[in-house]
Each structure stands twice: as structure tokens, then as C-alpha cells.
Short mmCIF file of N, CA and C in Angstrom, two decimals:
data_model
loop_
_atom_site.label_atom_id
_atom_site.label_comp_id
_atom_site.label_asym_id
_atom_site.label_seq_id
_atom_site.Cartn_x
_atom_site.Cartn_y
_atom_site.Cartn_z
N GLY A 1 -113.76 161.11 -91.33
CA GLY A 1 -113.57 161.95 -92.46
C GLY A 1 -113.23 163.36 -92.01
N TYR A 2 -113.04 164.21 -92.96
CA TYR A 2 -112.70 165.61 -92.69
C TYR A 2 -113.58 166.52 -93.53
N ARG A 3 -113.81 167.71 -93.03
CA ARG A 3 -114.52 168.77 -93.76
C ARG A 3 -113.58 169.96 -93.86
N TRP A 4 -113.71 170.74 -94.92
CA TRP A 4 -112.89 171.94 -95.04
C TRP A 4 -113.74 173.08 -95.56
N GLU A 5 -113.31 174.30 -95.25
CA GLU A 5 -113.99 175.49 -95.76
C GLU A 5 -112.94 176.58 -95.98
N VAL A 6 -113.16 177.38 -97.00
CA VAL A 6 -112.26 178.49 -97.31
C VAL A 6 -112.47 179.58 -96.28
N VAL A 7 -111.37 180.18 -95.81
CA VAL A 7 -111.42 181.24 -94.82
C VAL A 7 -110.99 182.53 -95.50
N GLY A 8 -111.86 183.54 -95.47
CA GLY A 8 -111.52 184.83 -96.08
C GLY A 8 -111.60 184.77 -97.60
N SER A 9 -111.28 185.89 -98.22
CA SER A 9 -111.26 185.93 -99.67
C SER A 9 -110.24 186.98 -100.11
N SER A 10 -109.77 186.83 -101.33
CA SER A 10 -108.78 187.75 -101.86
C SER A 10 -108.89 187.77 -103.37
N ASP A 11 -108.67 188.93 -103.95
CA ASP A 11 -108.68 189.05 -105.41
C ASP A 11 -107.26 188.97 -105.98
N ASP A 12 -106.24 188.86 -105.11
CA ASP A 12 -104.85 188.78 -105.57
C ASP A 12 -104.57 187.39 -106.11
N VAL A 13 -104.16 187.33 -107.38
CA VAL A 13 -103.88 186.04 -108.02
C VAL A 13 -102.46 186.07 -108.58
N GLU A 14 -101.75 184.99 -108.38
CA GLU A 14 -100.42 184.81 -108.98
C GLU A 14 -100.60 183.85 -110.15
N TYR A 15 -100.13 184.24 -111.34
CA TYR A 15 -100.44 183.47 -112.55
C TYR A 15 -99.32 182.54 -113.02
N SER A 16 -98.21 182.48 -112.30
CA SER A 16 -97.11 181.63 -112.75
C SER A 16 -96.74 180.63 -111.66
N PRO A 17 -96.71 179.38 -111.88
CA PRO A 17 -96.85 178.67 -113.15
C PRO A 17 -98.31 178.43 -113.55
N PHE A 18 -99.25 178.65 -112.62
CA PHE A 18 -100.68 178.54 -112.94
C PHE A 18 -101.43 179.41 -111.93
N PRO A 19 -102.68 179.78 -112.22
CA PRO A 19 -103.41 180.70 -111.34
C PRO A 19 -103.68 180.12 -109.95
N VAL A 20 -103.18 180.79 -108.94
CA VAL A 20 -103.42 180.42 -107.54
C VAL A 20 -103.54 181.70 -106.73
N PRO A 21 -104.24 181.66 -105.60
CA PRO A 21 -104.28 182.84 -104.73
C PRO A 21 -102.85 183.23 -104.33
N ARG A 22 -102.56 184.54 -104.32
CA ARG A 22 -101.19 185.03 -104.11
C ARG A 22 -100.54 184.50 -102.84
N HIS A 23 -101.23 184.44 -101.76
CA HIS A 23 -100.65 183.97 -100.50
C HIS A 23 -101.18 182.60 -100.11
N GLY A 24 -101.55 181.81 -101.09
CA GLY A 24 -102.09 180.47 -100.82
C GLY A 24 -103.58 180.52 -100.55
N LEU A 25 -104.18 179.38 -100.44
CA LEU A 25 -105.60 179.26 -100.15
C LEU A 25 -105.77 178.98 -98.67
N LEU A 26 -106.29 179.96 -97.94
CA LEU A 26 -106.50 179.76 -96.51
C LEU A 26 -107.76 178.95 -96.30
N ALA A 27 -107.62 177.85 -95.59
CA ALA A 27 -108.76 176.96 -95.36
C ALA A 27 -108.74 176.45 -93.93
N ARG A 28 -109.92 176.17 -93.42
CA ARG A 28 -110.06 175.58 -92.08
C ARG A 28 -110.42 174.11 -92.29
N LEU A 29 -109.68 173.23 -91.64
CA LEU A 29 -109.89 171.79 -91.75
C LEU A 29 -110.34 171.27 -90.40
N ARG A 30 -111.42 170.49 -90.40
CA ARG A 30 -111.89 169.93 -89.13
C ARG A 30 -112.29 168.48 -89.34
N ARG A 31 -112.12 167.71 -88.29
CA ARG A 31 -112.50 166.30 -88.33
C ARG A 31 -114.02 166.19 -88.19
N ASP A 32 -114.61 165.31 -88.97
CA ASP A 32 -116.05 165.09 -88.94
C ASP A 32 -116.29 163.59 -88.83
N ASP A 33 -116.62 163.13 -87.62
CA ASP A 33 -116.80 161.70 -87.40
C ASP A 33 -118.11 161.17 -87.97
N SER A 34 -118.97 162.06 -88.50
CA SER A 34 -120.21 161.58 -89.10
C SER A 34 -119.95 161.03 -90.51
N VAL A 35 -118.75 161.27 -91.03
CA VAL A 35 -118.39 160.78 -92.35
C VAL A 35 -117.41 159.63 -92.18
N CYS A 36 -117.70 158.50 -92.80
CA CYS A 36 -116.85 157.32 -92.66
C CYS A 36 -116.57 156.78 -94.05
N VAL A 37 -115.33 156.94 -94.51
CA VAL A 37 -114.97 156.49 -95.85
C VAL A 37 -113.74 155.60 -95.75
N GLY A 38 -113.92 154.32 -96.00
CA GLY A 38 -112.80 153.40 -96.09
C GLY A 38 -111.93 153.28 -94.84
N ARG A 39 -112.51 153.41 -93.66
CA ARG A 39 -111.74 153.25 -92.42
C ARG A 39 -112.09 151.93 -91.78
N LYS A 40 -111.10 151.28 -91.17
CA LYS A 40 -111.42 150.13 -90.34
C LYS A 40 -112.19 150.66 -89.14
N GLY A 41 -113.15 149.91 -88.70
CA GLY A 41 -113.94 150.35 -87.56
C GLY A 41 -115.15 151.18 -87.96
N CYS A 42 -115.36 151.37 -89.26
CA CYS A 42 -116.56 152.07 -89.70
C CYS A 42 -117.77 151.22 -89.32
N PRO A 43 -118.80 151.85 -88.85
CA PRO A 43 -119.98 151.08 -88.46
C PRO A 43 -120.61 150.39 -89.66
N THR A 44 -121.13 149.21 -89.44
CA THR A 44 -121.91 148.51 -90.44
C THR A 44 -123.33 148.40 -89.92
N GLU A 45 -124.22 147.94 -90.76
CA GLU A 45 -125.63 147.88 -90.37
C GLU A 45 -125.84 147.04 -89.12
N ASP A 46 -125.09 145.96 -88.94
CA ASP A 46 -125.31 145.11 -87.78
C ASP A 46 -124.65 145.66 -86.51
N ASN A 47 -123.96 146.80 -86.59
CA ASN A 47 -123.40 147.44 -85.40
C ASN A 47 -124.41 148.37 -84.73
N TYR A 48 -125.54 148.59 -85.36
CA TYR A 48 -126.50 149.57 -84.86
C TYR A 48 -127.77 148.92 -84.36
N ASP A 49 -128.33 149.55 -83.32
CA ASP A 49 -129.67 149.19 -82.88
C ASP A 49 -130.65 150.00 -83.71
N ASP A 50 -131.93 149.69 -83.59
CA ASP A 50 -132.93 150.41 -84.36
C ASP A 50 -133.04 151.87 -83.95
N ASP A 51 -132.65 152.20 -82.71
CA ASP A 51 -132.79 153.57 -82.22
C ASP A 51 -131.62 154.47 -82.61
N ASP A 52 -130.53 153.91 -83.13
CA ASP A 52 -129.35 154.71 -83.47
C ASP A 52 -129.59 155.49 -84.75
N GLU A 53 -129.05 156.70 -84.78
CA GLU A 53 -129.13 157.53 -85.98
C GLU A 53 -127.79 157.47 -86.68
N VAL A 54 -127.81 157.23 -87.98
CA VAL A 54 -126.58 157.15 -88.76
C VAL A 54 -126.60 158.27 -89.78
N ILE A 55 -125.55 159.09 -89.78
CA ILE A 55 -125.44 160.18 -90.74
C ILE A 55 -124.31 159.83 -91.69
N VAL A 56 -124.62 159.79 -92.99
CA VAL A 56 -123.59 159.45 -93.98
C VAL A 56 -123.52 160.56 -94.99
#
């Protein structure tokens, strides 16, 4: 999966055709392997030993 966060802030808004930040929305995108949504190879319960930690 992926995580994202907004970088910086701005009060400049462009209102046409709809309200958006004037120079786009600056965001940081990073891969997060602790999130598994609809991927082949996602772990299932029988792939883990009792000592493994699973973060969902």
C-alpha cells in the first residue's frame, strides 16, 4: 500500500472550474509495506508463525 501526506500549506486558492490550491496540492507519497490491500502475495493467517507481528 501507499501513504501520503500534504507538504506545506498555502492560502492561495483558484476557484475556476472548482476550488483547488493555486499551484496544486503538494504531497509526499511513500510506499508502506505494512498495508496490504488486494495484492497477490498478501500474507494470510497460515503464512505466519505465532511469533510474527502483523500490522494491518
